[in-house]
PDB file of C-alpha atoms in Angstrom:
ATOM      1  CA  LEU A   1       0.000   0.000   0.000  1.00 89.00           C
ATOM      2  CA  LEU A   2       2.765   2.445   0.955  1.00 92.00           C
ATOM      3  CA  PHE A   3       4.923   1.431  -2.019  1.00 92.00           C
ATOM      4  CA  ASP A   4       2.041   2.026  -4.445  1.00 91.00           C
ATOM      5  CA  ARG A   5       1.220   5.291  -2.688  1.00 92.00           C
ATOM      6  CA  PHE A   6       4.804   6.495  -3.152  1.00 92.00           C
ATOM      7  CA  MET A   7       5.006   5.440  -6.804  1.00 92.00           C
ATOM      8  CA  GLY A   8       1.735   7.228  -7.589  1.00 90.00           C
ATOM      9  CA  SER A   9       2.716  10.418  -5.787  1.00 89.00           C
ATOM     10  CA  PRO A  10       4.576  13.490  -7.019  1.00 88.00           C
ATOM     11  CA  LEU A  11       7.442  12.449  -4.726  1.00 84.00           C
ATOM     12  CA  ALA A  12       8.380   9.657  -7.134  1.00 86.00           C
ATOM     13  CA  ALA A  13       8.812  12.256  -9.872  1.00 83.00           C
ATOM     14  CA  PHE A  14      11.287  14.154  -7.700  1.00 83.00           C
ATOM     15  CA  MET A  15      13.188  10.943  -6.897  1.00 81.00           C
ATOM     16  CA  PRO A  16      13.295   9.216 -10.296  1.00 81.00           C
ATOM     17  CA  PHE A  17      16.074   6.820  -9.332  1.00 81.00           C
ATOM     18  CA  ILE A  18      14.125   3.591  -9.564  1.00 85.00           C
ATOM     19  CA  ASN A  19      12.099   1.780 -12.157  1.00 84.00           C
ATOM     20  CA  GLU A  20       8.836   0.632 -10.555  1.00 88.00           C
ATOM     21  CA  PRO A  21       8.263  -2.595 -12.560  1.00 87.00           C
ATOM     22  CA  PHE A  22      11.900  -3.682 -12.151  1.00 88.00           C
ATOM     23  CA  LEU A  23      11.986  -2.960  -8.409  1.00 90.00           C
ATOM     24  CA  SER A  24       8.600  -4.645  -7.901  1.00 91.00           C
ATOM     25  CA  GLU A  25       9.891  -7.751  -9.646  1.00 91.00           C
ATOM     26  CA  LYS A  26      13.060  -7.811  -7.522  1.00 92.00           C
ATOM     27  CA  LEU A  27      11.066  -7.319  -4.321  1.00 92.00           C
ATOM     28  CA  GLN A  28       8.709 -10.170  -5.253  1.00 92.00           C
ATOM     29  CA  ASP A  29      11.749 -12.427  -5.625  1.00 92.00           C
ATOM     30  CA  ILE A  30      12.933 -11.376  -2.153  1.00 93.00           C
ATOM     31  CA  ILE A  31       9.690 -11.004  -0.170  1.00 92.00           C
ATOM     32  CA  GLY A  32       7.213 -13.069  -2.165  1.00 89.00           C
ATOM     33  CA  LYS A  33       4.113 -12.400  -4.198  1.00 88.00           C
ATOM     34  CA  ARG A  34       2.106  -9.257  -3.597  1.00 85.00           C
ATOM     35  CA  SER A  35      -1.202  -9.614  -1.847  1.00 81.00           C
ATOM     36  CA  SER A  36      -4.062  -7.193  -1.360  1.00 79.00           C
ATOM     37  CA  GLU A  37      -4.778  -8.840   1.972  1.00 82.00           C
ATOM     38  CA  GLU A  38      -2.868  -8.273   5.195  1.00 84.00           C
ATOM     39  CA  VAL A  39      -0.377 -11.136   5.163  1.00 83.00           C
ATOM     40  CA  LYS A  40       2.663 -11.376   7.425  1.00 84.00           C
ATOM     41  CA  VAL A  41       5.926 -11.945   5.597  1.00 83.00           C
ATOM     42  CA  LYS A  42       7.313 -15.157   7.059  1.00 84.00           C
ATOM     43  CA  SER A  43      10.738 -15.039   5.466  1.00 87.00           C
ATOM     44  CA  ILE A  44      12.785 -13.192   2.909  1.00 89.00           C
ATOM     45  CA  ARG A  45      15.117 -14.730   0.355  1.00 92.00           C
ATOM     46  CA  ILE A  46      18.401 -12.906  -0.014  1.00 91.00           C
ATOM     47  CA  SER A  47      20.141 -14.636  -2.912  1.00 92.00           C
ATOM     48  CA  ARG A  48      22.443 -11.849  -4.065  1.00 90.00           C
ATOM     49  CA  ARG A  49      24.244  -9.121  -2.215  1.00 87.00           C
ATOM     50  CA  PHE A  50      22.335  -6.449  -4.171  1.00 90.00           C
ATOM     51  CA  ASP A  51      19.120  -7.730  -2.583  1.00 93.00           C
ATOM     52  CA  PHE A  52      20.168  -5.754   0.500  1.00 93.00           C
ATOM     53  CA  ALA A  53      20.138  -2.588  -1.617  1.00 92.00           C
ATOM     54  CA  TYR A  54      16.620  -3.342  -2.880  1.00 94.00           C
ATOM     55  CA  ILE A  55      15.397  -3.943   0.676  1.00 95.00           C
ATOM     56  CA  GLY A  56      17.056  -0.672   1.754  1.00 94.00           C
ATOM     57  CA  VAL A  57      15.260   1.241  -1.001  1.00 94.00           C
ATOM     58  CA  LEU A  58      11.945  -0.366  -0.037  1.00 95.00           C
ATOM     59  CA  LEU A  59      12.341   0.548   3.633  1.00 95.00           C
ATOM     60  CA  ILE A  60      13.134   4.170   2.853  1.00 94.00           C
ATOM     61  CA  VAL A  61      10.230   4.381   0.395  1.00 94.00           C
ATOM     62  CA  LEU A  62       7.897   2.990   3.074  1.00 94.00           C
ATOM     63  CA  ARG A  63       9.085   5.553   5.630  1.00 94.00           C
ATOM     64  CA  ILE A  64       8.847   8.486   3.204  1.00 92.00           C
ATOM     65  CA  SER A  65       5.385   7.408   2.083  1.00 93.00           C
ATOM     66  CA  PHE A  66       4.229   7.033   5.693  1.00 94.00           C
ATOM     67  CA  LEU A  67       5.396  10.589   6.420  1.00 91.00           C
ATOM     68  CA  THR A  68       3.068  11.920   3.720  1.00 90.00           C
ATOM     69  CA  VAL A  69      -0.001  10.922   5.756  1.00 92.00           C
ATOM     70  CA  SER A  70      -1.220  13.069   8.614  1.00 90.00           C
ATOM     71  CA  LYS A  71      -4.200  12.616  10.893  1.00 91.00           C
ATOM     72  CA  THR A  72      -7.185  14.744   9.898  1.00 89.00           C
ATOM     73  CA  LEU A  73     -10.936  14.539  10.274  1.00 90.00           C
ATOM     74  CA  SER A  74     -11.324  13.576   6.627  1.00 90.00           C
ATOM     75  CA  ASN A  75      -8.828  10.679   6.395  1.00 92.00           C
ATOM     76  CA  THR A  76      -9.750   7.947   3.956  1.00 92.00           C
ATOM     77  CA  ASP A  77      -9.910   4.314   5.079  1.00 92.00           C
ATOM     78  CA  GLU A  78      -6.551   3.764   3.403  1.00 91.00           C
ATOM     79  CA  GLU A  79      -4.984   6.642   5.335  1.00 93.00           C
ATOM     80  CA  LYS A  80      -6.526   5.408   8.598  1.00 93.00           C
ATOM     81  CA  TYR A  81      -5.000   1.992   7.964  1.00 92.00           C
ATOM     82  CA  ILE A  82      -1.600   3.544   7.282  1.00 92.00           C
ATOM     83  CA  LEU A  83      -1.772   5.630  10.460  1.00 94.00           C
ATOM     84  CA  ALA A  84      -2.798   2.545  12.474  1.00 94.00           C
ATOM     85  CA  ASN A  85       0.362   0.757  11.239  1.00 92.00           C
ATOM     86  CA  PRO A  86       3.143   3.325  11.623  1.00 94.00           C
ATOM     87  CA  ILE A  87       6.517   3.025   9.944  1.00 94.00           C
ATOM     88  CA  GLY A  88       8.914   4.390  12.547  1.00 91.00           C
ATOM     89  CA  MET A  89      12.285   5.978  12.010  1.00 89.00           C
ATOM     90  CA  ASN A  90      13.961   2.756  13.163  1.00 93.00           C
ATOM     91  CA  VAL A  91      13.194   1.423   9.666  1.00 93.00           C
ATOM     92  CA  VAL A  92      15.750   3.871   8.279  1.00 91.00           C
ATOM     93  CA  ASN A  93      18.349   2.429  10.652  1.00 91.00           C
ATOM     94  CA  VAL A  94      17.667  -1.006   9.171  1.00 94.00           C
ATOM     95  CA  ALA A  95      17.973   0.501   5.667  1.00 93.00           C
ATOM     96  CA  GLN A  96      21.334   1.967   6.741  1.00 90.00           C
ATOM     97  CA  MET A  97      22.426  -1.502   7.870  1.00 92.00           C
ATOM     98  CA  CYS A  98      21.478  -2.788   4.408  1.00 91.00           C
ATOM     99  CA  LEU A  99      23.612  -0.057   2.857  1.00 87.00           C
ATOM    100  CA  ASN A 100      26.475  -0.876   5.232  1.00 85.00           C
ATOM    101  CA  GLN A 101      26.717  -4.354   3.676  1.00 87.00           C
ATOM    102  CA  PHE A 102      28.635  -2.750   0.820  1.00 83.00           C
ATOM    103  CA  ARG A 103      32.069  -1.199   0.577  1.00 77.00           C
ATOM    104  CA  LEU A 104      30.965   2.191  -0.650  1.00 69.00           C
ATOM    105  CA  LEU A 105      34.459   3.347  -1.575  1.00 64.00           C
ATOM    106  CA  ARG A 106      34.847   0.590  -4.144  1.00 69.00           C
ATOM    107  CA  ARG A 107      33.303   0.612  -7.593  1.00 64.00           C
ATOM    108  CA  GLY A 108      29.550   0.931  -7.236  1.00 74.00           C
ATOM    109  CA  ALA A 109      26.564  -0.474  -9.048  1.00 82.00           C
ATOM    110  CA  ILE A 110      23.128   0.890  -9.901  1.00 82.00           C
ATOM    111  CA  PRO A 111      21.222  -0.821  -7.013  1.00 85.00           C
ATOM    112  CA  LEU A 112      23.765   0.420  -4.493  1.00 85.00           C
ATOM    113  CA  LEU A 113      23.657   3.945  -5.910  1.00 85.00           C
ATOM    114  CA  GLN A 114      19.843   3.912  -5.803  1.00 86.00           C
ATOM    115  CA  CYS A 115      19.804   2.904  -2.147  1.00 88.00           C
ATOM    116  CA  ALA A 116      22.430   5.502  -1.278  1.00 87.00           C
ATOM    117  CA  LEU A 117      20.529   8.237  -3.141  1.00 86.00           C
ATOM    118  CA  PHE A 118      17.319   7.423  -1.290  1.00 87.00           C
ATOM    119  CA  MET A 119      19.229   7.482   1.987  1.00 87.00           C
ATOM    120  CA  ARG A 120      20.654  10.907   1.064  1.00 84.00           C
ATOM    121  CA  TYR A 121      17.207  12.274   0.207  1.00 82.00           C
ATOM    122  CA  TYR A 122      15.688  10.837   3.341  1.00 86.00           C
ATOM    123  CA  HIS A 123      18.276  12.449   5.586  1.00 82.00           C
ATOM    124  CA  LYS A 124      17.842  15.713   3.721  1.00 79.00           C
ATOM    125  CA  LEU A 125      14.059  15.735   4.207  1.00 78.00           C
ATOM    126  CA  ALA A 126      13.509  13.706   7.379  1.00 78.00           C
ATOM    127  CA  PRO A 127      11.737  15.447  10.248  1.00 73.00           C
ATOM    128  CA  GLU A 128      13.965  13.782  12.841  1.00 74.00           C
ATOM    129  CA  ASP A 129      17.214  14.952  11.199  1.00 64.00           C
ATOM    130  CA  GLY A 130      17.667  18.506  12.378  1.00 54.00           C
ATOM    131  CA  ASP A 131      21.446  18.651  11.986  1.00 51.00           C
ATOM    132  CA  GLY A 132      21.415  21.135   9.161  1.00 49.00           C
ATOM    133  CA  SER A 133      19.606  22.332   6.105  1.00 48.00           C
ATOM    134  CA  ASP A 134      20.783  19.326   4.130  1.00 48.00           C
ATOM    135  CA  GLY A 135      20.966  16.585   6.738  1.00 49.00           C
ATOM    136  CA  GLY A 136      24.230  17.354   8.518  1.00 51.00           C
ATOM    137  CA  ASP A 137      27.179  15.420   7.114  1.00 58.00           C
ATOM    138  CA  SER A 138      25.579  14.743   3.752  1.00 60.00           C
ATOM    139  CA  GLU A 139      28.049  16.892   1.783  1.00 66.00           C
ATOM    140  CA  VAL A 140      30.722  14.216   2.160  1.00 70.00           C
ATOM    141  CA  PHE A 141      28.132  11.567   1.301  1.00 73.00           C
ATOM    142  CA  LEU A 142      27.095  13.531  -1.799  1.00 76.00           C
ATOM    143  CA  GLY A 143      30.701  13.650  -2.983  1.00 77.00           C
ATOM    144  CA  MET A 144      30.947   9.883  -2.562  1.00 79.00           C
ATOM    145  CA  LEU A 145      27.695   9.417  -4.538  1.00 80.00           C
ATOM    146  CA  LEU A 146      29.039  11.527  -7.391  1.00 78.00           C
ATOM    147  CA  GLN A 147      32.259   9.517  -7.462  1.00 78.00           C
ATOM    148  CA  MET A 148      30.277   6.265  -7.433  1.00 81.00           C
ATOM    149  CA  ALA A 149      28.121   7.495 -10.330  1.00 79.00           C
ATOM    150  CA  ASN A 150      31.231   8.379 -12.330  1.00 76.00           C
ATOM    151  CA  SER A 151      32.801   4.972 -11.627  1.00 75.00           C
ATOM    152  CA  ILE A 152      29.680   3.280 -13.000  1.00 74.00           C
ATOM    153  CA  GLY A 153      29.799   5.523 -16.064  1.00 74.00           C
ATOM    154  CA  LEU A 154      26.655   7.554 -15.492  1.00 76.00           C
ATOM    155  CA  ASN A 155      28.521  10.609 -16.740  1.00 73.00           C
ATOM    156  CA  ARG A 156      28.726   9.149 -20.247  1.00 71.00           C
ATOM    157  CA  ASP A 157      26.487  10.077 -23.132  1.00 70.00           C
ATOM    158  CA  LEU A 158      23.663   7.546 -23.470  1.00 66.00           C
ATOM    159  CA  SER A 159      24.246   7.156 -27.207  1.00 69.00           C
ATOM    160  CA  HIS A 160      27.656   5.553 -26.501  1.00 64.00           C
ATOM    161  CA  VAL A 161      26.351   2.858 -24.130  1.00 62.00           C
ATOM    162  CA  HIS A 162      25.147  -0.035 -26.300  1.00 61.00           C
ATOM    163  CA  LEU A 163      23.150  -1.802 -23.543  1.00 58.00           C
ATOM    164  CA  LEU A 164      20.967   1.284 -23.089  1.00 58.00           C
ATOM    165  CA  GLN A 165      20.079   1.559 -26.756  1.00 59.00           C
ATOM    166  CA  THR A 166      17.990  -1.621 -26.515  1.00 63.00           C
ATOM    167  CA  ASN A 167      16.513  -1.120 -23.031  1.00 61.00           C
ATOM    168  CA  GLN A 168      14.440   2.077 -22.763  1.00 61.00           C
ATOM    169  CA  ARG A 169      13.490   1.557 -19.079  1.00 61.00           C
ATOM    170  CA  LEU A 170      17.129   1.196 -18.057  1.00 61.00           C
ATOM    171  CA  SER A 171      18.100   4.287 -20.041  1.00 59.00           C
ATOM    172  CA  ASN A 172      15.534   6.362 -18.115  1.00 60.00           C
ATOM    173  CA  VAL A 173      16.987   5.214 -14.795  1.00 62.00           C
ATOM    174  CA  TRP A 174      20.487   5.864 -16.143  1.00 61.00           C
ATOM    175  CA  ARG A 175      19.506   9.388 -17.185  1.00 61.00           C
TER     176      ARG A 175
END
């Protein structure tokens, strides 16, 4: 519910770092099939190291989406359900632990960069982070993100990357 709420909101347009169908597919591999009913996740299947990055992105998306709901007299049933099941700031700590599974100073990859970008945005916008106008120590983190993006090759012209010429969805994420 929160994932769909985020993807359908204007926030997703301001954080265009993920491809919804691709991430949904990866999350189904990790968590299991989606259900419209309230079903407890019994286990998760981490088969690749990048699965931690996908889980980190999901947790941050859930927290950001939860923060978009406030209690009013005219809340919809969906909003009442969301407010009855809060996503606390401890979820971001778990997302940080997912990000810590990687050596960030080595050559990066798209899933790792996506998780790190969401973490950067969260700390920039989070109500509990009052360290500064941009989340405290995020300037150093931003420099590391830029270096990671360059090491992946995101600074290159899309017309010179042959893989992106055949995959339009990936080229939008790359851009």
